Amino acid sequence: MSLAHTPQRFALRDLGAHTHVPGLLLTGQDVASAGVSGAIMGGVVAASAALERDALEDLATG
């Protein structure tokens, strides 16, 4: 089950890849936004956190 796709969801400050557990990162649609595109962006957010750089920029530059 995922988070409800409501305006309140986007006001949550705790959404993201980082957790309180060292070395544990989250990915998937609840990290960024709902649906398939949200799941893809959740993967990019998690990759950015793991690599400590902007993975989206890496994708844009090829």
Short mmCIF file of N, CA and C in Angstrom, two decimals:
data_model
loop_
_atom_site.label_atom_id
_atom_site.label_comp_id
_atom_site.label_asym_id
_atom_site.label_seq_id
_atom_site.Cartn_x
_atom_site.Cartn_y
_atom_site.Cartn_z
N MET A 1 0.84 -1.17 0.00
CA MET A 1 0.00 0.00 0.00
C MET A 1 0.88 1.24 0.00
N SER A 2 0.48 2.25 -0.74
CA SER A 2 1.28 3.47 -0.83
C SER A 2 0.55 4.64 -0.18
N LEU A 3 1.23 5.75 -0.13
CA LEU A 3 0.64 6.96 0.42
C LEU A 3 -0.47 7.48 -0.48
N ALA A 4 -1.48 8.09 0.12
CA ALA A 4 -2.57 8.68 -0.66
C ALA A 4 -2.03 9.85 -1.49
N HIS A 5 -2.53 9.98 -2.70
CA HIS A 5 -2.08 11.03 -3.61
C HIS A 5 -2.92 12.29 -3.35
N THR A 6 -2.61 12.99 -2.26
CA THR A 6 -3.36 14.17 -1.85
C THR A 6 -2.41 15.35 -1.70
N PRO A 7 -2.94 16.57 -1.65
CA PRO A 7 -2.07 17.74 -1.44
C PRO A 7 -1.25 17.65 -0.15
N GLN A 8 -1.81 17.02 0.88
CA GLN A 8 -1.09 16.91 2.15
C GLN A 8 0.17 16.06 2.02
N ARG A 9 0.13 15.09 1.12
CA ARG A 9 1.29 14.22 0.91
C ARG A 9 2.50 15.02 0.46
N PHE A 10 2.28 16.01 -0.39
CA PHE A 10 3.39 16.78 -0.94
C PHE A 10 3.92 17.81 0.05
N ALA A 11 3.22 18.03 1.15
CA ALA A 11 3.69 18.92 2.20
C ALA A 11 4.56 18.20 3.22
N LEU A 12 4.63 16.86 3.14
CA LEU A 12 5.44 16.08 4.08
C LEU A 12 6.92 16.33 3.83
N ARG A 13 7.63 16.70 4.86
CA ARG A 13 9.07 16.98 4.75
C ARG A 13 9.91 15.71 4.85
N ASP A 14 9.35 14.64 5.37
CA ASP A 14 10.13 13.42 5.60
C ASP A 14 10.20 12.49 4.40
N LEU A 15 9.52 12.83 3.30
CA LEU A 15 9.60 11.98 2.12
C LEU A 15 10.97 12.15 1.47
N GLY A 16 11.54 11.08 1.05
CA GLY A 16 12.85 11.11 0.42
C GLY A 16 13.53 9.77 0.58
N ALA A 17 14.74 9.68 0.10
CA ALA A 17 15.46 8.41 0.10
C ALA A 17 16.09 8.08 1.45
N HIS A 18 16.46 9.10 2.21
CA HIS A 18 17.18 8.88 3.47
C HIS A 18 16.25 8.39 4.57
N THR A 19 16.79 7.54 5.44
CA THR A 19 16.06 7.05 6.61
C THR A 19 16.90 7.32 7.85
N HIS A 20 16.36 6.99 9.01
CA HIS A 20 17.11 7.14 10.25
C HIS A 20 18.09 6.00 10.47
N VAL A 21 18.05 4.99 9.61
CA VAL A 21 18.96 3.84 9.71
C VAL A 21 20.16 4.10 8.79
N PRO A 22 21.35 4.17 9.34
CA PRO A 22 22.54 4.44 8.51
C PRO A 22 22.67 3.41 7.38
N GLY A 23 22.88 3.90 6.17
CA GLY A 23 23.08 3.04 5.02
C GLY A 23 21.81 2.52 4.37
N LEU A 24 20.64 2.78 4.96
CA LEU A 24 19.38 2.31 4.38
C LEU A 24 18.71 3.45 3.62
N LEU A 25 18.52 3.25 2.32
CA LEU A 25 17.87 4.23 1.46
C LEU A 25 16.56 3.64 0.93
N LEU A 26 15.58 4.49 0.71
CA LEU A 26 14.31 4.07 0.15
C LEU A 26 14.23 4.44 -1.33
N THR A 27 13.46 3.68 -2.07
CA THR A 27 13.20 3.98 -3.47
C THR A 27 11.75 3.60 -3.77
N GLY A 28 11.25 4.00 -4.92
CA GLY A 28 9.88 3.67 -5.30
C GLY A 28 9.00 4.89 -5.39
N GLN A 29 7.72 4.65 -5.64
CA GLN A 29 6.82 5.76 -5.92
C GLN A 29 6.57 6.66 -4.72
N ASP A 30 6.69 6.18 -3.52
CA ASP A 30 6.42 7.02 -2.35
C ASP A 30 7.58 7.95 -2.01
N VAL A 31 8.71 7.79 -2.66
CA VAL A 31 9.84 8.69 -2.42
C VAL A 31 9.63 10.01 -3.17
N ALA A 32 9.02 9.97 -4.33
CA ALA A 32 8.89 11.17 -5.15
C ALA A 32 7.43 11.52 -5.42
N SER A 33 6.76 10.72 -6.19
CA SER A 33 5.38 10.99 -6.61
C SER A 33 4.71 9.66 -6.92
N ALA A 34 3.44 9.69 -7.19
CA ALA A 34 2.70 8.45 -7.44
C ALA A 34 2.87 7.96 -8.87
N GLY A 35 2.63 6.67 -9.07
CA GLY A 35 2.60 6.09 -10.41
C GLY A 35 3.96 5.65 -10.91
N VAL A 36 3.98 5.27 -12.18
CA VAL A 36 5.20 4.76 -12.81
C VAL A 36 6.27 5.84 -12.87
N SER A 37 5.91 7.04 -13.30
CA SER A 37 6.91 8.10 -13.37
C SER A 37 7.43 8.46 -11.98
N GLY A 38 6.58 8.39 -10.97
CA GLY A 38 7.02 8.61 -9.60
C GLY A 38 7.99 7.55 -9.13
N ALA A 39 7.75 6.31 -9.54
CA ALA A 39 8.66 5.21 -9.18
C ALA A 39 10.01 5.40 -9.85
N ILE A 40 10.00 5.84 -11.11
CA ILE A 40 11.26 6.10 -11.82
C ILE A 40 12.03 7.22 -11.12
N MET A 41 11.34 8.30 -10.78
CA MET A 41 12.00 9.41 -10.09
C MET A 41 12.45 9.01 -8.70
N GLY A 42 11.72 8.12 -8.04
CA GLY A 42 12.15 7.60 -6.75
C GLY A 42 13.47 6.86 -6.87
N GLY A 43 13.65 6.15 -7.96
CA GLY A 43 14.92 5.47 -8.23
C GLY A 43 16.05 6.45 -8.46
N VAL A 44 15.76 7.53 -9.17
CA VAL A 44 16.77 8.57 -9.41
C VAL A 44 17.15 9.25 -8.10
N VAL A 45 16.17 9.53 -7.26
CA VAL A 45 16.43 10.15 -5.95
C VAL A 45 17.30 9.23 -5.10
N ALA A 46 16.98 7.94 -5.07
CA ALA A 46 17.78 6.99 -4.29
C ALA A 46 19.19 6.86 -4.86
N ALA A 47 19.31 6.83 -6.18
CA ALA A 47 20.64 6.75 -6.79
C ALA A 47 21.46 7.99 -6.47
N SER A 48 20.82 9.15 -6.50
CA SER A 48 21.52 10.39 -6.16
C SER A 48 22.01 10.36 -4.71
N ALA A 49 21.17 9.85 -3.82
CA ALA A 49 21.57 9.76 -2.42
C ALA A 49 22.72 8.78 -2.23
N ALA A 50 22.66 7.65 -2.92
CA ALA A 50 23.71 6.63 -2.78
C ALA A 50 25.03 7.09 -3.38
N LEU A 51 24.96 7.80 -4.50
CA LEU A 51 26.17 8.24 -5.19
C LEU A 51 26.69 9.59 -4.70
N GLU A 52 25.85 10.26 -3.90
CA GLU A 52 26.16 11.60 -3.38
C GLU A 52 26.44 12.58 -4.50
N ARG A 53 25.64 12.49 -5.57
CA ARG A 53 25.69 13.46 -6.66
C ARG A 53 24.35 13.42 -7.38
N ASP A 54 24.13 14.34 -8.28
CA ASP A 54 22.85 14.47 -8.96
C ASP A 54 22.77 13.47 -10.13
N ALA A 55 22.10 12.34 -9.89
CA ALA A 55 21.97 11.31 -10.92
C ALA A 55 21.11 11.79 -12.09
N LEU A 56 20.18 12.69 -11.86
CA LEU A 56 19.36 13.23 -12.94
C LEU A 56 20.23 14.02 -13.91
N GLU A 57 21.18 14.75 -13.40
CA GLU A 57 22.10 15.48 -14.26
C GLU A 57 22.94 14.50 -15.07
N ASP A 58 23.36 13.40 -14.45
CA ASP A 58 24.10 12.37 -15.18
C ASP A 58 23.29 11.83 -16.35
N LEU A 59 21.99 11.62 -16.13
CA LEU A 59 21.12 11.11 -17.19
C LEU A 59 20.97 12.14 -18.31
N ALA A 60 20.89 13.40 -17.95
CA ALA A 60 20.70 14.46 -18.95
C ALA A 60 21.93 14.65 -19.83
N THR A 61 23.11 14.45 -19.27
CA THR A 61 24.33 14.66 -20.03
C THR A 61 24.80 13.41 -20.76
N GLY A 62 24.17 12.26 -20.44
CA GLY A 62 24.49 11.03 -21.12
C GLY A 62 25.71 10.43 -20.58
#
